[in-house]
Amino acid sequence: MMNAPSKPTLFSGIQPSGLLTIGGYIGALRNWVRLQHEYDCLFCIVDLHAITVRQDPPRFTERCLSFAAQYIALGIDPEAATIFLQSHVPAHAELTWLLNCHAYMGELARMTQFKDKTRGAKEQAIGVGLFDYPVLMAADILLYQTKLVPVGADQKQHLELTRDLAVRMNHAYGPLFTVPEAFIPEVGARVMSLQEPTRKMSKSDENANNSIALIETPDVIRRKIRRAVTDATLGITYAPDTRPGVANLLTILGALTDRAPAALAASYADQGNAALKNDVADALIAFLEPFQARYHALMDDREALHAILRRGAERARHRAAPTLRRVYDAMGFWRGEQREET
Ligand code: AQP
C-alpha cells in the first residue's frame, strides 16, 4: 500500500463532449477551485465517457487538451492538483469491468440521465456505453479512495449508485473502497438552458443559444443573454417554479457575484428584465475575459500543457494501482510474478 495522503481525497471529472459551459463552471468547476487546497485533488478529463456518443477524432483530441487548459485557466493549480486524461490510466477501464460484474441491469436502467438521453430511441440503436456510463464513473471515483465528489445536481443519482457499488463490494470482499460523498452547491447546482429554462444547460446541446460557453466572445454573450427566455411579469422576483428564466439569470449572476439569488432579486426592486440581463452579461464578460486570456496563453504553449498532463497521468497511475491490486487480490485473481513485483 502506498502512503495514505494527509488530506482526504477529492475526485471530479467532466467529459469532453462539447464546449464547457457556464453551467458546468457554476455547478462543478467553481467548487473544484474553492476546495482544491483543503483536499488532495484529482481532476480528470473523462475522455472515455465522451465516446458514449460518436466523436470526430481530430476535434476530440483538441478538445481534450482544451479542457485541460480551461481547468487550469479557471484556477486549478497543476502543482497542487493532479490533472489528467482518464484514458491515460488503464485502471479506470479495468476496474469498470470488475464493477460491471457486480452491477445490475435494473439499477442502471433506472438512471434518469440514461432515460433522458435515450428517450424515443429504438433499443437496437442505444449504445451499451451509454447504459454503462455510471459504472465507469463509479470506477473513476472508487479507484482513488475518494471522500468527496463535487458535482452538479444532475450527477447525484450516479453518485448514489457509486456508493451502493462501494458498499456492495466492501460487503462481499472486505474493505476495498472509501464510500464517497457528493458535494452539491447550494446556488447553481442546476443552471438552466437559456431558451428552455425548465431544462438543464448542457454542453452537448445542439442549439448553441441554450448555453454560454466559457470561450464565448463578449458580443455573442450579450446577444445570447439578451435573447434568453424570461416572462412578461413586471419586476424581478426569484421564483424558480413559476419564473424559471428570471430565476436562472439571478442564479448565474448570484454565482458570479457571490450573492444569494433571492437577495439579488430584491435589489432590483421594480427594474425590469432588460436591466437584469445587462448586469448578467456584464458579469459574465468581466469573469470570462481574463479567463480567456489565460486559456489562450496555455493553448499556445503545447509543450507545457503536454508536460502537465504527462505528469498528472503518472501520478494518477501511481495512485490508482494499489486499489486495483487490492480488488484483484480480494476477488482471488492469481497475479503470478506480478505479485512479487508490486
Ligand atoms: N447546467 C448545469 N448546472 C449545474 N451543473 C452542471 N454540470 C453540467 N451542467 C450543469 C455539472 O458539470 C459537470 C459536468 O460533467 P459531465 O460532462 O461529465 O456531465 P454532464 O452532467 O453530462 O454534463 P453536460 O454538460 O450535460 O454534458 P453532456 O451534454 O455531454 O451530457 C458535472 O458535475 C455536472 O453535474
PDB file of N, CA, C and O and ligand atoms in Angstrom, residues 12-29 32 46 49 53 67 113 117 133 137 150-156 185 188-193 199-205, ligand 1:
ATOM      1  N   SER A  12     -13.011  14.631  -9.262  1.00  0.00           N
ATOM      2  CA  SER A  12     -14.133  15.027 -10.111  1.00  0.00           C
ATOM      3  C   SER A  12     -13.659  15.054 -11.554  1.00  0.00           C
ATOM      4  O   SER A  12     -12.464  15.175 -11.822  1.00  0.00           O
ATOM      5  N   GLY A  13     -14.602  14.935 -12.475  1.00  0.00           N
ATOM      6  CA  GLY A  13     -14.239  14.940 -13.888  1.00  0.00           C
ATOM      7  C   GLY A  13     -15.370  15.494 -14.737  1.00  0.00           C
ATOM      8  O   GLY A  13     -16.521  15.546 -14.298  1.00  0.00           O
ATOM      9  N   ILE A  14     -15.001  15.909 -15.937  1.00  0.00           N
ATOM     10  CA  ILE A  14     -16.009  16.385 -16.898  1.00  0.00           C
ATOM     11  C   ILE A  14     -15.711  15.716 -18.234  1.00  0.00           C
ATOM     12  O   ILE A  14     -14.537  15.583 -18.623  1.00  0.00           O
ATOM     13  N   GLN A  15     -16.756  15.289 -18.930  1.00  0.00           N
ATOM     14  CA  GLN A  15     -16.494  14.636 -20.216  1.00  0.00           C
ATOM     15  C   GLN A  15     -16.327  15.681 -21.321  1.00  0.00           C
ATOM     16  O   GLN A  15     -17.126  16.624 -21.414  1.00  0.00           O
ATOM     17  N   PRO A  16     -15.281  15.524 -22.145  1.00  0.00           N
ATOM     18  CA  PRO A  16     -15.047  16.486 -23.235  1.00  0.00           C
ATOM     19  C   PRO A  16     -15.979  16.207 -24.414  1.00  0.00           C
ATOM     20  O   PRO A  16     -15.570  15.750 -25.461  1.00  0.00           O
ATOM     21  N   SER A  17     -17.270  16.502 -24.175  1.00  0.00           N
ATOM     22  CA  SER A  17     -18.280  16.130 -25.171  1.00  0.00           C
ATOM     23  C   SER A  17     -18.856  17.344 -25.893  1.00  0.00           C
ATOM     24  O   SER A  17     -19.802  17.212 -26.639  1.00  0.00           O
ATOM     25  N   GLY A  18     -18.318  18.519 -25.637  1.00  0.00           N
ATOM     26  CA  GLY A  18     -18.839  19.738 -26.281  1.00  0.00           C
ATOM     27  C   GLY A  18     -18.060  20.900 -25.714  1.00  0.00           C
ATOM     28  O   GLY A  18     -16.957  20.712 -25.215  1.00  0.00           O
ATOM     29  N   LEU A  19     -18.640  22.101 -25.752  1.00  0.00           N
ATOM     30  CA  LEU A  19     -17.934  23.253 -25.187  1.00  0.00           C
ATOM     31  C   LEU A  19     -18.279  23.380 -23.710  1.00  0.00           C
ATOM     32  O   LEU A  19     -19.458  23.360 -23.357  1.00  0.00           O
ATOM     33  N   LEU A  20     -17.269  23.520 -22.872  1.00  0.00           N
ATOM     34  CA  LEU A  20     -17.526  23.713 -21.434  1.00  0.00           C
ATOM     35  C   LEU A  20     -18.431  24.928 -21.265  1.00  0.00           C
ATOM     36  O   LEU A  20     -18.178  25.980 -21.859  1.00  0.00           O
ATOM     37  N   THR A  21     -19.449  24.800 -20.430  1.00  0.00           N
ATOM     38  CA  THR A  21     -20.416  25.902 -20.289  1.00  0.00           C
ATOM     39  C   THR A  21     -20.320  26.548 -18.912  1.00  0.00           C
ATOM     40  O   THR A  21     -19.734  25.988 -17.976  1.00  0.00           O
ATOM     41  N   ILE A  22     -21.002  27.678 -18.828  1.00  0.00           N
ATOM     42  CA  ILE A  22     -21.067  28.376 -17.547  1.00  0.00           C
ATOM     43  C   ILE A  22     -21.823  27.503 -16.520  1.00  0.00           C
ATOM     44  O   ILE A  22     -21.584  27.599 -15.325  1.00  0.00           O
ATOM     45  N   GLY A  23     -22.689  26.598 -17.012  1.00  0.00           N
ATOM     46  CA  GLY A  23     -23.395  25.664 -16.118  1.00  0.00           C
ATOM     47  C   GLY A  23     -22.411  24.713 -15.448  1.00  0.00           C
ATOM     48  O   GLY A  23     -22.444  24.529 -14.229  1.00  0.00           O
ATOM     49  N   GLY A  24     -21.513  24.131 -16.234  1.00  0.00           N
ATOM     50  CA  GLY A  24     -20.505  23.220 -15.672  1.00  0.00           C
ATOM     51  C   GLY A  24     -19.575  23.956 -14.729  1.00  0.00           C
ATOM     52  O   GLY A  24     -19.142  23.415 -13.707  1.00  0.00           O
ATOM     53  N   TYR A  25     -19.284  25.218 -15.065  1.00  0.00           N
ATOM     54  CA  TYR A  25     -18.412  26.003 -14.180  1.00  0.00           C
ATOM     55  C   TYR A  25     -19.107  26.249 -12.838  1.00  0.00           C
ATOM     56  O   TYR A  25     -18.552  25.962 -11.779  1.00  0.00           O
ATOM     57  N   ILE A  26     -20.343  26.760 -12.907  1.00  0.00           N
ATOM     58  CA  ILE A  26     -21.034  27.129 -11.659  1.00  0.00           C
ATOM     59  C   ILE A  26     -21.390  25.876 -10.849  1.00  0.00           C
ATOM     60  O   ILE A  26     -21.273  25.849  -9.620  1.00  0.00           O
ATOM     61  N   GLY A  27     -21.810  24.816 -11.540  1.00  0.00           N
ATOM     62  CA  GLY A  27     -22.228  23.603 -10.828  1.00  0.00           C
ATOM     63  C   GLY A  27     -21.066  22.790 -10.288  1.00  0.00           C
ATOM     64  O   GLY A  27     -21.183  22.169  -9.238  1.00  0.00           O
ATOM     65  N   ALA A  28     -19.941  22.777 -11.006  1.00  0.00           N
ATOM     66  CA  ALA A  28     -18.862  21.871 -10.596  1.00  0.00           C
ATOM     67  C   ALA A  28     -17.511  22.576 -10.464  1.00  0.00           C
ATOM     68  O   ALA A  28     -16.955  22.687  -9.369  1.00  0.00           O
ATOM     69  N   LEU A  29     -16.993  23.086 -11.580  1.00  0.00           N
ATOM     70  CA  LEU A  29     -15.607  23.582 -11.590  1.00  0.00           C
ATOM     71  C   LEU A  29     -15.311  24.670 -10.559  1.00  0.00           C
ATOM     72  O   LEU A  29     -14.220  24.730  -9.988  1.00  0.00           O
ATOM     73  N   TRP A  32     -14.416  23.051  -7.498  1.00  0.00           N
ATOM     74  CA  TRP A  32     -13.089  22.421  -7.544  1.00  0.00           C
ATOM     75  C   TRP A  32     -12.049  23.456  -7.114  1.00  0.00           C
ATOM     76  O   TRP A  32     -11.160  23.171  -6.311  1.00  0.00           O
ATOM     77  N   VAL A  46     -12.604  13.246 -18.500  1.00  0.00           N
ATOM     78  CA  VAL A  46     -13.046  11.853 -18.624  1.00  0.00           C
ATOM     79  C   VAL A  46     -13.350  11.554 -20.102  1.00  0.00           C
ATOM     80  O   VAL A  46     -14.495  11.470 -20.537  1.00  0.00           O
ATOM     81  N   HIS A  49     -15.554   8.564 -21.149  1.00  0.00           N
ATOM     82  CA  HIS A  49     -17.002   8.812 -21.065  1.00  0.00           C
ATOM     83  C   HIS A  49     -17.538   9.497 -22.326  1.00  0.00           C
ATOM     84  O   HIS A  49     -18.679   9.277 -22.719  1.00  0.00           O
ATOM     85  N   VAL A  53     -21.079   8.900 -27.093  1.00  0.00           N
ATOM     86  CA  VAL A  53     -21.635   9.405 -28.356  1.00  0.00           C
ATOM     87  C   VAL A  53     -20.461   9.547 -29.331  1.00  0.00           C
ATOM     88  O   VAL A  53     -19.314   9.719 -28.907  1.00  0.00           O
ATOM     89  N   PHE A  67      -9.847  21.255 -22.720  1.00  0.00           N
ATOM     90  CA  PHE A  67     -10.467  21.132 -21.397  1.00  0.00           C
ATOM     91  C   PHE A  67      -9.399  21.262 -20.301  1.00  0.00           C
ATOM     92  O   PHE A  67      -9.611  21.917 -19.288  1.00  0.00           O
ATOM     93  N   GLN A 113     -30.451  10.047 -16.259  1.00  0.00           N
ATOM     94  CA  GLN A 113     -29.704  10.565 -17.407  1.00  0.00           C
ATOM     95  C   GLN A 113     -29.784   9.569 -18.578  1.00  0.00           C
ATOM     96  O   GLN A 113     -29.951   9.983 -19.730  1.00  0.00           O
ATOM     97  N   LYS A 117     -31.411  10.530 -22.125  1.00  0.00           N
ATOM     98  CA  LYS A 117     -30.597  10.513 -23.346  1.00  0.00           C
ATOM     99  C   LYS A 117     -31.071   9.474 -24.356  1.00  0.00           C
ATOM    100  O   LYS A 117     -30.622   9.492 -25.508  1.00  0.00           O
ATOM    101  N   TYR A 133     -22.325   3.888 -18.560  1.00  0.00           N
ATOM    102  CA  TYR A 133     -21.655   5.138 -18.159  1.00  0.00           C
ATOM    103  C   TYR A 133     -21.504   5.271 -16.630  1.00  0.00           C
ATOM    104  O   TYR A 133     -20.417   5.581 -16.128  1.00  0.00           O
ATOM    105  N   MET A 137     -18.104   5.721 -14.215  1.00  0.00           N
ATOM    106  CA  MET A 137     -17.981   6.850 -13.276  1.00  0.00           C
ATOM    107  C   MET A 137     -17.683   6.347 -11.855  1.00  0.00           C
ATOM    108  O   MET A 137     -16.863   6.931 -11.137  1.00  0.00           O
ATOM    109  N   PRO A 150     -17.265  16.785  -5.946  1.00  0.00           N
ATOM    110  CA  PRO A 150     -18.088  17.965  -6.234  1.00  0.00           C
ATOM    111  C   PRO A 150     -18.721  17.868  -7.629  1.00  0.00           C
ATOM    112  O   PRO A 150     -18.009  17.769  -8.631  1.00  0.00           O
ATOM    113  N   VAL A 151     -20.044  17.867  -7.668  1.00  0.00           N
ATOM    114  CA  VAL A 151     -20.777  17.730  -8.937  1.00  0.00           C
ATOM    115  C   VAL A 151     -22.030  18.606  -8.917  1.00  0.00           C
ATOM    116  O   VAL A 151     -22.469  19.049  -7.856  1.00  0.00           O
ATOM    117  N   GLY A 152     -22.627  18.799 -10.089  1.00  0.00           N
ATOM    118  CA  GLY A 152     -23.926  19.447 -10.169  1.00  0.00           C
ATOM    119  C   GLY A 152     -25.018  18.452  -9.773  1.00  0.00           C
ATOM    120  O   GLY A 152     -24.763  17.240  -9.669  1.00  0.00           O
ATOM    121  N   ALA A 153     -26.240  18.977  -9.570  1.00  0.00           N
ATOM    122  CA  ALA A 153     -27.328  18.136  -9.053  1.00  0.00           C
ATOM    123  C   ALA A 153     -27.654  16.958  -9.971  1.00  0.00           C
ATOM    124  O   ALA A 153     -28.094  15.906  -9.503  1.00  0.00           O
ATOM    125  N   ASP A 154     -27.417  17.110 -11.287  1.00  0.00           N
ATOM    126  CA  ASP A 154     -27.775  16.030 -12.220  1.00  0.00           C
ATOM    127  C   ASP A 154     -26.970  14.754 -11.978  1.00  0.00           C
ATOM    128  O   ASP A 154     -27.376  13.686 -12.419  1.00  0.00           O
ATOM    129  N   GLN A 155     -25.841  14.880 -11.305  1.00  0.00           N
ATOM    130  CA  GLN A 155     -24.987  13.700 -11.095  1.00  0.00           C
ATOM    131  C   GLN A 155     -25.248  12.993  -9.762  1.00  0.00           C
ATOM    132  O   GLN A 155     -24.604  11.994  -9.442  1.00  0.00           O
ATOM    133  N   LYS A 156     -26.223  13.519  -8.986  1.00  0.00           N
ATOM    134  CA  LYS A 156     -26.472  12.970  -7.642  1.00  0.00           C
ATOM    135  C   LYS A 156     -26.835  11.483  -7.708  1.00  0.00           C
ATOM    136  O   LYS A 156     -26.342  10.668  -6.922  1.00  0.00           O
ATOM    137  N   PRO A 185     -23.446  22.188  -4.769  1.00  0.00           N
ATOM    138  CA  PRO A 185     -23.508  23.561  -4.262  1.00  0.00           C
ATOM    139  C   PRO A 185     -24.945  24.015  -3.953  1.00  0.00           C
ATOM    140  O   PRO A 185     -25.895  23.499  -4.540  1.00  0.00           O
ATOM    141  N   GLY A 188     -26.663  27.266  -7.825  1.00  0.00           N
ATOM    142  CA  GLY A 188     -26.104  26.908  -9.129  1.00  0.00           C
ATOM    143  C   GLY A 188     -25.918  25.427  -9.355  1.00  0.00           C
ATOM    144  O   GLY A 188     -25.213  25.021 -10.267  1.00  0.00           O
ATOM    145  N   ALA A 189     -26.593  24.586  -8.541  1.00  0.00           N
ATOM    146  CA  ALA A 189     -26.448  23.136  -8.728  1.00  0.00           C
ATOM    147  C   ALA A 189     -27.082  22.699 -10.045  1.00  0.00           C
ATOM    148  O   ALA A 189     -26.802  21.611 -10.547  1.00  0.00           O
ATOM    149  N   ARG A 190     -27.965  23.540 -10.573  1.00  0.00           N
ATOM    150  CA  ARG A 190     -28.631  23.202 -11.832  1.00  0.00           C
ATOM    151  C   ARG A 190     -28.886  24.499 -12.595  1.00  0.00           C
ATOM    152  O   ARG A 190     -29.934  25.136 -12.433  1.00  0.00           O
ATOM    153  N   VAL A 191     -27.911  24.896 -13.389  1.00  0.00           N
ATOM    154  CA  VAL A 191     -28.078  26.088 -14.239  1.00  0.00           C
ATOM    155  C   VAL A 191     -28.904  25.644 -15.439  1.00  0.00           C
ATOM    156  O   VAL A 191     -28.662  24.578 -16.020  1.00  0.00           O
ATOM    157  N   MET A 192     -29.903  26.459 -15.789  1.00  0.00           N
ATOM    158  CA  MET A 192     -30.851  26.019 -16.802  1.00  0.00           C
ATOM    159  C   MET A 192     -30.518  26.576 -18.190  1.00  0.00           C
ATOM    160  O   MET A 192     -29.772  27.549 -18.327  1.00  0.00           O
ATOM    161  N   SER A 193     -31.111  25.942 -19.191  1.00  0.00           N
ATOM    162  CA  SER A 193     -30.957  26.376 -20.585  1.00  0.00           C
ATOM    163  C   SER A 193     -31.517  27.795 -20.747  1.00  0.00           C
ATOM    164  O   SER A 193     -32.517  28.151 -20.124  1.00  0.00           O
ATOM    165  N   ARG A 199     -35.196  23.135 -18.678  1.00  0.00           N
ATOM    166  CA  ARG A 199     -34.221  22.066 -18.931  1.00  0.00           C
ATOM    167  C   ARG A 199     -32.830  22.524 -18.508  1.00  0.00           C
ATOM    168  O   ARG A 199     -32.524  23.715 -18.550  1.00  0.00           O
ATOM    169  N   LYS A 200     -31.978  21.566 -18.187  1.00  0.00           N
ATOM    170  CA  LYS A 200     -30.605  21.880 -17.775  1.00  0.00           C
ATOM    171  C   LYS A 200     -29.778  22.417 -18.948  1.00  0.00           C
ATOM    172  O   LYS A 200     -29.951  21.971 -20.081  1.00  0.00           O
ATOM    173  N   MET A 201     -28.904  23.374 -18.666  1.00  0.00           N
ATOM    174  CA  MET A 201     -27.937  23.811 -19.681  1.00  0.00           C
ATOM    175  C   MET A 201     -26.928  22.673 -19.858  1.00  0.00           C
ATOM    176  O   MET A 201     -26.366  22.188 -18.879  1.00  0.00           O
ATOM    177  N   SER A 202     -26.712  22.251 -21.115  1.00  0.00           N
ATOM    178  CA  SER A 202     -25.803  21.122 -21.377  1.00  0.00           C
ATOM    179  C   SER A 202     -24.788  21.487 -22.442  1.00  0.00           C
ATOM    180  O   SER A 202     -25.133  22.156 -23.410  1.00  0.00           O
ATOM    181  N   LYS A 203     -23.569  20.969 -22.283  1.00  0.00           N
ATOM    182  CA  LYS A 203     -22.537  21.368 -23.254  1.00  0.00           C
ATOM    183  C   LYS A 203     -22.709  20.709 -24.615  1.00  0.00           C
ATOM    184  O   LYS A 203     -22.194  21.207 -25.600  1.00  0.00           O
ATOM    185  N   SER A 204     -23.444  19.586 -24.671  1.00  0.00           N
ATOM    186  CA  SER A 204     -23.616  18.963 -25.989  1.00  0.00           C
ATOM    187  C   SER A 204     -24.974  19.308 -26.619  1.00  0.00           C
ATOM    188  O   SER A 204     -25.386  18.676 -27.579  1.00  0.00           O
ATOM    189  N   ASP A 205     -25.636  20.326 -26.090  1.00  0.00           N
ATOM    190  CA  ASP A 205     -26.921  20.765 -26.655  1.00  0.00           C
ATOM    191  C   ASP A 205     -26.726  21.217 -28.107  1.00  0.00           C
ATOM    192  O   ASP A 205     -25.806  21.974 -28.412  1.00  0.00           O
TER     193      ASP A 205
HETATM  194  N1  AQP B   1     -26.367  23.104 -16.207  1.00  0.00           N
HETATM  195  C1  AQP B   1     -25.608  22.685 -15.198  1.00  0.00           C
HETATM  196  N2  AQP B   1     -25.782  23.194 -13.970  1.00  0.00           N
HETATM  197  C2  AQP B   1     -25.007  22.769 -12.930  1.00  0.00           C
HETATM  198  N3  AQP B   1     -24.037  21.839 -13.053  1.00  0.00           N
HETATM  199  C3  AQP B   1     -23.851  21.313 -14.272  1.00  0.00           C
HETATM  200  N4  AQP B   1     -22.993  20.399 -14.730  1.00  0.00           N
HETATM  201  C4  AQP B   1     -23.173  20.223 -16.064  1.00  0.00           C
HETATM  202  N5  AQP B   1     -24.168  21.024 -16.489  1.00  0.00           N
HETATM  203  C5  AQP B   1     -24.603  21.712 -15.398  1.00  0.00           C
HETATM  204  C6  AQP B   1     -22.027  19.715 -13.891  1.00  0.00           C
HETATM  205  O1  AQP B   1     -20.759  19.819 -14.529  1.00  0.00           O
HETATM  206  C7  AQP B   1     -20.139  18.545 -14.546  1.00  0.00           C
HETATM  207  C8  AQP B   1     -20.136  18.091 -15.996  1.00  0.00           C
HETATM  208  O2  AQP B   1     -19.738  16.795 -16.088  1.00  0.00           O
HETATM  209  P1  AQP B   1     -20.108  15.856 -17.293  1.00  0.00           P
HETATM  210  O3  AQP B   1     -19.820  16.485 -18.564  1.00  0.00           O
HETATM  211  O4  AQP B   1     -19.354  14.596 -17.035  1.00  0.00           O
HETATM  212  O5  AQP B   1     -21.639  15.600 -17.040  1.00  0.00           O
HETATM  213  P2  AQP B   1     -22.996  16.085 -17.629  1.00  0.00           P
HETATM  214  O6  AQP B   1     -23.826  16.311 -16.424  1.00  0.00           O
HETATM  215  O7  AQP B   1     -23.470  15.084 -18.618  1.00  0.00           O
HETATM  216  O8  AQP B   1     -22.753  17.491 -18.355  1.00  0.00           O
HETATM  217  P3  AQP B   1     -23.442  18.075 -19.625  1.00  0.00           P
HETATM  218  O9  AQP B   1     -22.958  19.472 -19.801  1.00  0.00           O
HETATM  219  O10 AQP B   1     -24.933  17.876 -19.565  1.00  0.00           O
HETATM  220  O11 AQP B   1     -22.801  17.190 -20.742  1.00  0.00           O
HETATM  221  P4  AQP B   1     -23.434  16.424 -21.942  1.00  0.00           P
HETATM  222  O12 AQP B   1     -24.251  17.436 -22.684  1.00  0.00           O
HETATM  223  O13 AQP B   1     -22.265  15.927 -22.720  1.00  0.00           O
HETATM  224  O14 AQP B   1     -24.226  15.305 -21.349  1.00  0.00           O
HETATM  225  C9  AQP B   1     -20.987  17.630 -13.670  1.00  0.00           C
HETATM  226  O15 AQP B   1     -20.560  17.705 -12.334  1.00  0.00           O
HETATM  227  C10 AQP B   1     -22.352  18.228 -13.814  1.00  0.00           C
HETATM  228  O16 AQP B   1     -23.194  17.940 -12.719  1.00  0.00           O
END
